Coordinates of C-alpha atoms and ligand atoms in Angstrom, one line a residue:
M1 CA -6.1 -19.0 -12.8
A2 CA -5.2 -20.8 -9.7
T3 CA -7.2 -20.1 -6.5
L4 CA -5.7 -18.2 -3.6
R5 CA -5.8 -21.3 -1.6
A6 CA -3.9 -23.4 -4.1
R7 CA -1.3 -20.6 -4.6
L8 CA -0.8 -20.2 -0.8
T9 CA -0.4 -24.0 -0.4
V10 CA 2.1 -24.3 -3.2
A11 CA 4.1 -21.2 -1.9
Y12 CA 4.1 -22.7 1.6
G13 CA 5.2 -26.2 0.2
V14 CA 8.1 -24.7 -1.8
A15 CA 9.2 -22.6 1.2
L16 CA 9.0 -25.6 3.5
V17 CA 11.0 -27.9 1.2
G18 CA 13.6 -25.2 0.6
S19 CA 14.0 -24.5 4.4
V20 CA 14.1 -28.3 5.2
A21 CA 16.8 -28.8 2.5
V22 CA 18.9 -25.9 3.8
F23 CA 18.4 -27.0 7.4
S24 CA 19.4 -30.6 6.6
G25 CA 22.4 -29.4 4.7
A26 CA 23.5 -27.2 7.5
L27 CA 22.9 -29.9 10.1
Y28 CA 24.9 -32.4 8.0
V29 CA 27.9 -30.1 7.6
A30 CA 27.8 -29.2 11.4
R31 CA 27.5 -32.8 12.4
R32 CA 30.3 -33.8 10.1
A33 CA 32.6 -31.1 11.4
S34 CA 32.0 -32.1 15.0
S35 CA 32.5 -35.8 14.2
I36 CA 35.9 -35.0 12.7
D37 CA 36.8 -33.1 15.9
E38 CA 35.7 -36.1 18.0
L39 CA 37.7 -38.3 15.7
G40 CA 40.8 -36.2 16.4
L41 CA 40.6 -37.2 20.1
V42 CA 40.3 -40.8 19.1
A43 CA 43.5 -40.5 17.0
F44 CA 45.2 -39.0 20.0
D45 CA 44.0 -41.9 22.2
E46 CA 45.4 -44.5 19.7
G47 CA 48.8 -42.7 19.7
D48 CA 48.8 -42.5 23.5
R49 CA 48.2 -46.3 23.7
A50 CA 51.2 -47.1 21.5
L51 CA 53.3 -44.6 23.5
R52 CA 52.2 -46.2 26.8
F53 CA 53.5 -49.6 25.6
L54 CA 56.8 -48.0 24.6
V55 CA 57.3 -46.0 27.8
A56 CA 56.5 -49.1 29.9
A57 CA 59.0 -51.2 28.0
K58 CA 61.7 -48.5 28.4
R59 CA 61.1 -48.4 32.1
E60 CA 61.6 -52.1 32.2
G61 CA 65.0 -51.4 30.7
K62 CA 64.4 -52.6 27.2
E63 CA 66.3 -50.9 24.4
L64 CA 63.8 -49.6 21.9
T65 CA 66.1 -48.0 19.4
E66 CA 69.6 -48.6 18.1
E67 CA 72.0 -46.5 16.0
R68 CA 73.5 -48.0 12.9
P69 CA 75.1 -46.7 9.8
C70 CA 72.4 -45.4 7.5
G71 CA 72.2 -48.0 4.8
E72 CA 75.2 -47.8 2.4
K73 CA 76.6 -44.7 4.0
R74 CA 79.1 -45.9 6.5
D75 CA 80.0 -42.4 7.8
S76 CA 76.5 -41.3 9.0
R77 CA 74.4 -43.0 11.7
C78 CA 70.6 -43.5 11.8
V79 CA 68.1 -44.6 14.4
Y80 CA 66.4 -48.0 13.9
A81 CA 63.7 -49.8 15.9
T82 CA 65.0 -52.8 17.8
K83 CA 63.5 -56.2 17.6
D84 CA 62.1 -55.6 21.1
M85 CA 60.3 -52.6 20.0
R86 CA 58.9 -54.2 16.8
D87 CA 57.7 -57.2 18.8
L88 CA 56.1 -55.0 21.3
L89 CA 54.2 -52.8 18.8
E90 CA 53.1 -55.7 16.6
R91 CA 50.7 -56.6 19.4
V92 CA 49.1 -53.1 19.3
P93 CA 46.2 -52.9 16.9
G94 CA 45.4 -49.8 14.8
Y95 CA 47.1 -47.5 12.4
F96 CA 50.2 -45.7 13.7
L97 CA 53.8 -44.7 12.8
V98 CA 56.8 -44.0 15.0
Y99 CA 59.2 -41.2 14.0
D100 CA 62.8 -40.5 15.1
R101 CA 64.7 -37.3 15.8
D102 CA 65.4 -36.8 12.1
D103 CA 61.7 -37.2 11.1
R104 CA 62.4 -40.6 9.7
Q105 CA 59.8 -43.3 10.0
I106 CA 61.3 -46.1 12.2
Y107 CA 58.2 -48.2 12.6
S108 CA 54.7 -48.6 10.9
S109 CA 51.9 -50.7 12.3
I110 CA 50.5 -53.8 10.6
G111 CA 47.4 -51.9 9.6
I112 CA 49.5 -49.3 7.8
R113 CA 51.7 -51.9 6.2
Q114 CA 48.7 -53.5 4.7
L115 CA 47.8 -50.3 2.8
A116 CA 48.7 -49.7 -0.8
E117 CA 52.1 -48.2 -1.5
E118 CA 50.8 -44.9 -2.7
D119 CA 48.5 -44.6 0.4
R120 CA 51.5 -45.3 2.7
S121 CA 53.6 -42.6 1.1
A122 CA 50.7 -40.1 1.3
I123 CA 50.3 -40.9 5.0
D124 CA 54.0 -40.5 5.6
Q125 CA 54.1 -37.1 3.8
S126 CA 51.3 -35.8 6.0
A127 CA 52.6 -37.4 9.2
V128 CA 56.0 -35.8 8.8
R129 CA 54.5 -32.3 8.9
L130 CA 52.4 -32.9 12.0
T131 CA 53.5 -31.3 15.3
P132 CA 52.8 -33.4 18.5
D133 CA 49.5 -32.5 20.2
G134 CA 48.7 -30.1 17.4
A135 CA 46.0 -30.0 14.7
G136 CA 45.4 -33.3 12.8
A137 CA 45.5 -33.9 9.1
L138 CA 43.1 -35.7 6.8
V139 CA 44.7 -38.0 4.2
S140 CA 42.6 -39.3 1.3
L141 CA 43.1 -43.0 0.6
S142 CA 42.5 -45.0 -2.5
D143 CA 41.2 -47.9 -0.4
T144 CA 37.4 -47.3 -0.1
L145 CA 37.2 -49.6 2.9
F146 CA 38.3 -46.7 5.1
G147 CA 35.5 -44.4 4.1
G148 CA 37.8 -42.6 1.8
S149 CA 40.2 -41.1 4.3
L150 CA 42.3 -41.4 7.4
L151 CA 42.5 -38.7 10.1
L152 CA 46.1 -38.4 11.6
G153 CA 47.1 -37.0 15.0
A154 CA 50.6 -36.8 16.5
R155 CA 51.6 -37.5 20.1
K156 CA 55.0 -37.5 22.0
D157 CA 56.3 -38.6 25.4
P158 CA 59.4 -37.0 27.0
A159 CA 60.5 -40.4 28.4
L160 CA 61.2 -41.6 24.9
L161 CA 63.3 -38.7 23.8
P162 CA 65.7 -38.1 22.2
N163 CA 65.4 -41.0 19.6
V164 CA 61.6 -41.4 19.4
T165 CA 60.1 -37.9 18.9
R166 CA 56.5 -38.8 18.1
V167 CA 53.9 -41.4 17.4
V168 CA 51.4 -40.5 14.6
A169 CA 48.1 -42.5 14.9
G170 CA 45.3 -42.6 12.3
V171 CA 41.6 -43.3 12.5
P172 CA 39.5 -44.2 9.4
T173 CA 36.9 -41.4 9.0
H174 CA 34.1 -43.9 8.1
I175 CA 33.7 -44.3 11.9
A176 CA 32.7 -40.7 12.1
T177 CA 30.8 -40.4 8.8
L178 CA 28.6 -43.1 10.1
S179 CA 26.5 -40.8 12.2
P180 CA 26.0 -38.0 9.6
G181 CA 25.1 -40.8 7.2
I182 CA 22.4 -42.1 9.6
L183 CA 21.3 -38.5 10.0
V184 CA 20.9 -38.1 6.2
G185 CA 19.1 -41.4 6.0
T186 CA 16.7 -40.4 8.7
M187 CA 16.1 -37.1 7.0
V188 CA 15.4 -38.8 3.7
L189 CA 13.0 -41.2 5.3
I190 CA 11.1 -38.8 7.6
F191 CA 11.0 -35.5 5.7
P192 CA 8.7 -36.6 2.9
F193 CA 6.1 -37.4 5.6
I194 CA 6.7 -34.2 7.5
I195 CA 6.5 -32.2 4.2
L196 CA 3.3 -33.9 3.1
A197 CA 1.7 -33.5 6.5
S198 CA 2.7 -29.8 6.6
I199 CA 1.4 -29.2 3.1
G200 CA -1.9 -30.8 4.1
V201 CA -2.1 -28.5 7.2
A202 CA -1.2 -25.5 5.0
Y203 CA -4.0 -26.4 2.6
V204 CA -6.5 -26.6 5.4
I205 CA -5.3 -23.3 7.0
A206 CA -5.2 -21.5 3.6
G207 CA -8.7 -22.8 3.0
S208 CA -10.0 -21.3 6.3
A209 CA -8.1 -18.1 5.6
A210 CA -9.6 -17.8 2.1
E211 CA -13.1 -18.7 3.3
P212 CA -14.0 -15.1 4.5
V213 CA -12.7 -13.7 1.2
E214 CA -15.0 -16.1 -0.6
R215 CA -17.8 -15.0 1.6
L216 CA -17.0 -11.3 1.0
I217 CA -17.0 -11.9 -2.8
N218 CA -20.4 -13.6 -2.6
E219 CA -21.8 -10.8 -0.5
V220 CA -20.4 -8.1 -2.8
E221 CA -21.7 -9.9 -5.9
A222 CA -25.2 -10.1 -4.3
I223 CA -25.1 -6.4 -3.4
T224 CA -23.8 -5.1 -6.7
D225 CA -26.5 -6.7 -8.8
G226 CA -28.0 -3.1 -8.9
R227 CA -31.1 -3.6 -6.8
S228 CA -29.6 -4.4 -3.4
L229 CA -27.5 -1.2 -2.8
H230 CA -29.4 -0.8 0.5
R231 CA -27.7 -3.9 1.9
R232 CA -24.4 -3.8 3.7
L233 CA -21.5 -6.2 4.3
P234 CA -21.2 -7.8 7.7
S235 CA -18.9 -5.8 10.0
D236 CA -17.0 -8.8 11.3
L237 CA -15.4 -10.8 8.5
G238 CA -13.0 -12.9 10.6
N239 CA -9.9 -10.8 10.5
E240 CA -8.8 -7.2 10.8
E241 CA -7.7 -6.7 7.2
L242 CA -10.9 -8.1 5.8
S243 CA -13.1 -6.2 8.2
R244 CA -11.3 -3.0 7.1
L245 CA -11.9 -3.9 3.5
G246 CA -15.5 -4.6 4.4
S247 CA -16.0 -1.2 6.0
T248 CA -14.3 0.5 3.1
L249 CA -16.6 -1.3 0.6
N250 CA -19.6 -0.4 2.8
A251 CA -18.6 3.3 2.6
M252 CA -18.3 2.9 -1.1
I253 CA -21.6 1.2 -1.5
E254 CA -23.2 3.9 0.7
R255 CA -21.8 6.6 -1.7
L256 CA -23.0 4.6 -4.7
E257 CA -26.4 4.3 -3.1
T258 CA -26.6 8.1 -2.4
S259 CA -25.5 9.0 -6.0
F260 CA -27.8 6.5 -7.6
G261 CA -30.6 7.8 -5.4
A262 CA -29.7 11.4 -6.4
L263 CA -29.5 10.4 -10.0
R264 CA -32.9 8.7 -9.9
R265 CA -34.5 11.7 -8.1
F266 CA -32.8 14.1 -10.5
T267 CA -34.2 12.2 -13.6
A268 CA -37.7 11.9 -12.0
D269 CA -37.7 15.6 -11.0
A270 CA -36.4 16.7 -14.4
S271 CA -39.0 14.7 -16.3
H272 CA -41.7 15.9 -13.9
E273 CA -40.7 19.5 -14.5
L274 CA -40.7 19.1 -18.2
K275 CA -44.0 17.1 -18.3
T276 CA -46.2 19.9 -16.9
P277 CA -45.1 22.6 -19.4
L278 CA -45.3 20.1 -22.2
T279 CA -48.9 19.2 -21.3
V280 CA -49.8 23.0 -21.0
L281 CA -48.0 23.6 -24.3
R282 CA -49.9 20.8 -26.0
A283 CA -53.3 22.0 -24.7
D284 CA -52.4 25.6 -25.9
V285 CA -51.5 24.5 -29.4
E286 CA -54.6 22.3 -29.6
R287 CA -56.7 25.2 -28.5
A288 CA -55.1 27.5 -31.0
M289 CA -55.5 25.0 -33.8
H290 CA -59.2 24.4 -33.0
P291 CA -61.5 25.8 -35.8
A292 CA -64.0 27.0 -33.3
T293 CA -61.4 29.1 -31.4
K294 CA -61.8 32.9 -31.8
N295 CA -58.8 34.9 -32.9
T296 CA -58.3 36.6 -29.6
E297 CA -58.4 33.3 -27.7
R298 CA -56.0 31.8 -30.3
L299 CA -53.5 34.6 -29.7
Q300 CA -53.8 34.2 -25.9
A301 CA -53.2 30.4 -26.3
L302 CA -50.1 31.0 -28.5
E303 CA -48.8 33.6 -26.0
E304 CA -49.2 31.0 -23.2
A305 CA -47.4 28.4 -25.4
L306 CA -44.6 30.9 -25.9
H307 CA -44.3 31.4 -22.2
E308 CA -44.2 27.7 -21.5
T309 CA -41.5 27.2 -24.2
A310 CA -39.4 29.9 -22.6
R311 CA -39.8 28.2 -19.2
M312 CA -38.7 24.9 -20.7
S313 CA -35.8 26.5 -22.4
D314 CA -34.7 28.0 -19.0
L315 CA -35.0 24.6 -17.4
V316 CA -33.0 22.9 -20.1
D317 CA -30.4 25.6 -19.8
S318 CA -30.1 25.1 -16.0
L319 CA -30.0 21.3 -16.4
L320 CA -27.2 21.6 -19.0
T321 CA -25.3 24.0 -16.7
L322 CA -25.5 21.5 -13.8
A323 CA -24.7 18.5 -16.0
R324 CA -21.6 20.2 -17.4
A325 CA -20.6 21.3 -13.9
D326 CA -21.0 17.7 -12.6
E327 CA -18.7 16.4 -15.4
G328 CA -16.2 19.1 -14.7
R329 CA -16.5 20.3 -18.3
F330 CA -17.6 23.7 -17.6
D331 CA -15.0 26.3 -18.6
L332 CA -14.8 29.4 -16.4
H333 CA -13.2 32.3 -18.2
R334 CA -11.2 33.5 -15.3
E335 CA -9.7 36.9 -15.2
P336 CA -9.2 39.6 -12.5
V337 CA -12.7 40.9 -11.8
A338 CA -13.5 44.1 -9.9
L339 CA -16.5 43.2 -7.7
G340 CA -17.4 46.8 -6.9
P341 CA -18.7 47.8 -10.4
L342 CA -20.2 44.3 -10.8
V343 CA -22.2 44.6 -7.6
R344 CA -23.2 48.2 -8.4
D345 CA -24.6 46.9 -11.7
V346 CA -26.5 44.1 -10.0
Y347 CA -27.8 46.6 -7.5
E348 CA -29.2 48.9 -10.3
T349 CA -31.1 45.9 -11.7
A350 CA -32.3 45.0 -8.3
V351 CA -33.7 48.5 -7.8
I352 CA -35.7 48.2 -11.0
L353 CA -37.0 44.7 -10.0
G354 CA -37.7 45.9 -6.5
E355 CA -39.7 48.9 -7.8
H356 CA -41.9 46.5 -9.8
A357 CA -42.4 44.3 -6.7
G358 CA -43.1 47.3 -4.5
Q359 CA -40.0 46.7 -2.4
T360 CA -37.1 49.0 -1.2
V361 CA -33.7 47.8 -2.3
T362 CA -30.7 49.4 -0.6
M363 CA -26.9 49.0 -0.6
S364 CA -25.5 49.2 2.9
V365 CA -21.7 48.7 2.2
L366 CA -19.8 48.6 -1.1
E367 CA -16.1 48.0 -0.7
E368 CA -13.8 47.6 -3.7
A369 CA -12.4 44.1 -4.1
M370 CA -10.8 42.0 -6.8
V371 CA -11.3 38.3 -7.4
D372 CA -10.0 35.9 -10.0
G373 CA -13.2 34.7 -11.7
D374 CA -15.7 34.7 -14.5
A375 CA -17.6 38.0 -14.5
R376 CA -20.6 36.5 -16.3
R377 CA -21.0 33.6 -13.9
L378 CA -20.5 35.9 -10.8
R379 CA -23.2 38.2 -12.1
Q380 CA -25.5 35.2 -12.6
L381 CA -24.8 34.1 -9.0
F382 CA -25.5 37.6 -7.5
L383 CA -28.6 38.1 -9.6
N384 CA -29.9 34.6 -8.6
L385 CA -29.7 35.7 -4.9
V386 CA -31.2 39.1 -5.6
T387 CA -34.1 37.8 -7.6
N388 CA -34.8 35.2 -5.0
A389 CA -34.8 37.9 -2.3
I390 CA -37.3 40.0 -4.3
K391 CA -39.3 36.9 -5.3
Y392 CA -39.8 35.7 -1.7
T393 CA -40.4 39.1 -0.1
P394 CA -43.9 40.5 -0.1
R395 CA -44.8 44.0 -1.2
G396 CA -43.5 46.7 1.1
G397 CA -40.6 44.6 2.2
R398 CA -36.8 45.4 2.2
V399 CA -33.9 43.9 0.4
E400 CA -30.4 45.0 1.4
L401 CA -27.2 44.3 -0.5
S402 CA -23.6 44.6 0.7
L403 CA -20.1 43.9 -0.5
S404 CA -17.4 44.0 2.2
R405 CA -13.9 42.7 2.6
R406 CA -13.2 40.2 5.4
A407 CA -10.3 39.0 7.3
G408 CA -8.2 36.2 5.7
D409 CA -8.3 37.8 2.2
E410 CA -11.9 37.1 1.6
V411 CA -14.8 39.2 0.3
A412 CA -18.4 38.7 1.2
F413 CA -21.5 39.6 -0.9
T414 CA -24.6 39.5 1.2
V415 CA -28.3 39.7 0.3
R416 CA -30.6 40.3 3.2
D417 CA -34.4 40.3 2.9
S418 CA -37.4 40.8 5.1
G419 CA -39.3 38.1 3.2
I420 CA -41.1 34.9 4.0
G421 CA -38.0 33.1 5.2
I422 CA -37.3 29.4 5.3
S423 CA -38.1 27.1 8.2
A424 CA -35.2 25.6 10.2
A425 CA -36.3 22.1 8.9
D426 CA -36.1 23.2 5.3
L427 CA -32.9 25.2 5.5
P428 CA -30.5 22.3 5.0
Y429 CA -32.1 21.4 1.7
V430 CA -32.2 24.9 0.0
F431 CA -29.1 24.1 -2.2
D432 CA -30.5 20.7 -3.3
R433 CA -31.5 20.4 -6.9
F434 CA -35.2 20.8 -7.6
W435 CA -35.9 21.7 -4.0
R436 CA -38.6 24.3 -3.3
A437 CA -40.2 25.1 0.0
D438 CA -43.6 25.0 -1.5
R439 CA -43.6 23.0 -4.7
A440 CA -47.3 23.2 -5.4
R441 CA -47.7 26.9 -5.0
S442 CA -44.4 27.9 -6.7
R443 CA -45.5 26.7 -10.2
G444 CA -47.3 29.1 -12.4
G445 CA -47.5 31.9 -9.9
E446 CA -45.2 34.9 -9.7
R447 CA -42.8 32.8 -7.7
S448 CA -42.5 30.1 -10.3
G449 CA -39.1 28.4 -10.4
F450 CA -37.5 25.0 -10.8
G451 CA -35.5 24.9 -7.6
L452 CA -32.3 24.9 -9.5
G453 CA -31.1 28.5 -9.0
L454 CA -29.4 27.9 -5.6
A455 CA -27.8 24.7 -6.8
I456 CA -26.3 26.5 -9.7
S457 CA -25.3 29.5 -7.4
Q458 CA -23.6 27.1 -5.0
W459 CA -21.7 25.5 -7.9
I460 CA -20.5 28.9 -9.2
A461 CA -19.3 29.9 -5.7
Q462 CA -17.4 26.6 -5.2
A463 CA -15.9 26.8 -8.7
H464 CA -14.4 30.1 -7.6
G465 CA -12.9 28.5 -4.5
G466 CA -15.6 30.1 -2.3
R467 CA -18.8 29.1 -0.5
I468 CA -22.3 30.2 0.0
T469 CA -24.3 30.2 3.2
A470 CA -27.9 30.7 4.1
Q471 CA -29.5 31.9 7.4
S472 CA -33.2 32.3 7.7
R473 CA -36.2 32.3 10.0
L474 CA -39.7 31.6 8.8
G475 CA -41.6 34.8 8.4
R476 CA -38.6 37.0 9.4
G477 CA -36.5 37.0 6.2
S478 CA -33.3 35.4 5.0
V479 CA -29.6 36.3 4.6
F480 CA -27.6 34.6 1.8
T481 CA -23.9 35.2 1.9
V482 CA -21.3 34.4 -0.8
I483 CA -17.7 34.3 0.4
L484 CA -15.0 34.5 -2.3
P485 CA -11.2 34.5 -2.0
Q486 CA -9.8 37.9 -2.9
L487 CA -7.2 38.3 -5.5
A488 CA -3.8 39.3 -4.2
V489 CA -3.3 42.7 -5.8
E490 CA 0.3 43.9 -6.5
A491 CA 1.1 47.2 -4.8
P492 CA 0.7 50.1 -7.2
P493 CA 4.1 51.3 -8.5
D494 CA 5.6 54.2 -6.6
R495 CA 5.1 57.2 -9.0
A496 CA 8.0 59.2 -7.5
Q497 CA 10.4 56.3 -7.8
E498 CA 9.1 55.7 -11.4
R499 CA 9.9 59.3 -12.3
E500 CA 13.3 59.1 -10.8
L501 CA 14.1 55.9 -12.8
K502 CA 13.0 57.7 -16.0
N503 CA 15.3 60.6 -15.3
I504 CA 18.2 58.3 -14.8
G505 CA 17.3 56.6 -18.1
N506 CA 17.4 60.0 -19.9
Ligands
LIG1 P1 -36.4 28.7 -7.3 O1 -36.2 28.8 -8.8 O2 -37.5 27.9 -6.9 O3 -36.3 30.0 -6.6 P2 -33.9 28.2 -6.0 O4 -32.9 27.1 -6.1 O5 -33.4 29.6 -6.3 O6 -35.1 27.9 -6.9 O7 -34.5 28.3 -4.5 C1 -34.9 27.1 -4.0 C2 -36.0 27.3 -2.9 O8 -35.4 28.0 -1.8 C3 -37.0 28.3 -3.4 O9 -38.1 27.5 -4.1 C4 -37.5 28.8 -2.1 O10 -38.5 28.0 -1.5 C5 -36.3 28.9 -1.2 N1 -35.7 30.2 -1.2 C6 -34.6 30.6 -1.9 N2 -34.3 31.9 -1.7 C7 -35.2 32.3 -0.7 C8 -35.4 33.5 0.0 N3 -34.6 34.6 -0.2 N4 -36.4 33.6 0.9 C9 -37.2 32.5 1.1 N5 -37.0 31.3 0.5 C10 -36.1 31.2 -0.4

């Protein structure tokens, strides 16, 4: 595959040769047309010179023409050039013809007479049609000495009327074609050098334009080897487009770095969370299997092993949920869900959990609202928040639930507790995976958790087109709010109108 530099140079070369060829062609045609115009004036000058001789002779009183019977026909009379006129014009060089009142040629110059018969008659045919001082005519000649053609122009002088009506003079076009010829020659000689020099310059320019691209490729290659994602591309890459590409790539590398970091953290956290219960499980099984262990201790060990297995199973379930959510493979079984009954149900469970934990659970507002969602997932989301509130609230504390409609067709489910709260520094991380305010203490105790509940809750809220927010103050309690879009409910049919319609039907 050709390099960008080579392709740019070739493209430039082709474009240059093409434009030079078109330019030269146009110049040649224009030059030739203007040469022919100039040649027309020369033809007029030649004609005028012959006319001047004739007019001067006439003024001297010389007879230039005479009338005699036309050849054999005795009854008609024709105009002929006198000997005086012929002698006079023989001394005038060039190509010209003199015509009488009947458009008959009465004299042709020596130059014309030396031409081949067919050329003479071709000239005569064109000359007859020319009007004095009007447009000229180009006559092709067989004699190549003349550059292929003769340009004719007609002139007249009132002093010579009525017998001599015009003098037609001709100029060989090779006089004019000389300069376009030189032009073409110059072009052929000079243009190869110009083209070669331009292609050389183009090659150098293309090289310097491609150099930052080359540099960018090397930098990107160095960064994407997998271990250097912390590195960034230079912000100034020589031109605006490349600098924009550089900053776009930088943004992409930053996102990659973040997701790789998150992936690494996630794997490390998941293995860490699994490692501890597995170690406990192993110790319990070993204890149970030891011959010296008493039966009661064995049962205790097995019970503990069962507990750890259940914990691991929960963790694997949560991990699976998040992995599927990340892949976008998680099916939500959406249907219209009445949130009122769902929240009432969650509240009843919360009351039982609260009783066990020695807390007062209340429901301050319960408004009916419909959402388009997965009832099972929404229940999981609400229960997560409720169990967290109970878990992180000491005995004697209060947990308050509410479900209220909001402006903008939204519905808010709020869980407020008077618990331990979360510090302002920790609050931004509560929805992160495996994040726990106090990792060391949360394991094994009654607050044991993996730090995945809120991450899953956030995903469920977002999958329903909603969001979840947290407000908290350390030692004062927390407020978690889920906001979901309400389902637009069709107006219930008008019963009276329905009855009326029925009657019409009967
Ligand atoms: P966990 O299973 O550890 O509860 P979550 O994702 O549900 O995991 O919560 C993450 C962390 O957020 C908890 O470990 C806890 O430190 C903090 N947290 C969550 N809810 C509350 C709350 N209502 N009050 C105080 N801290 C909370």
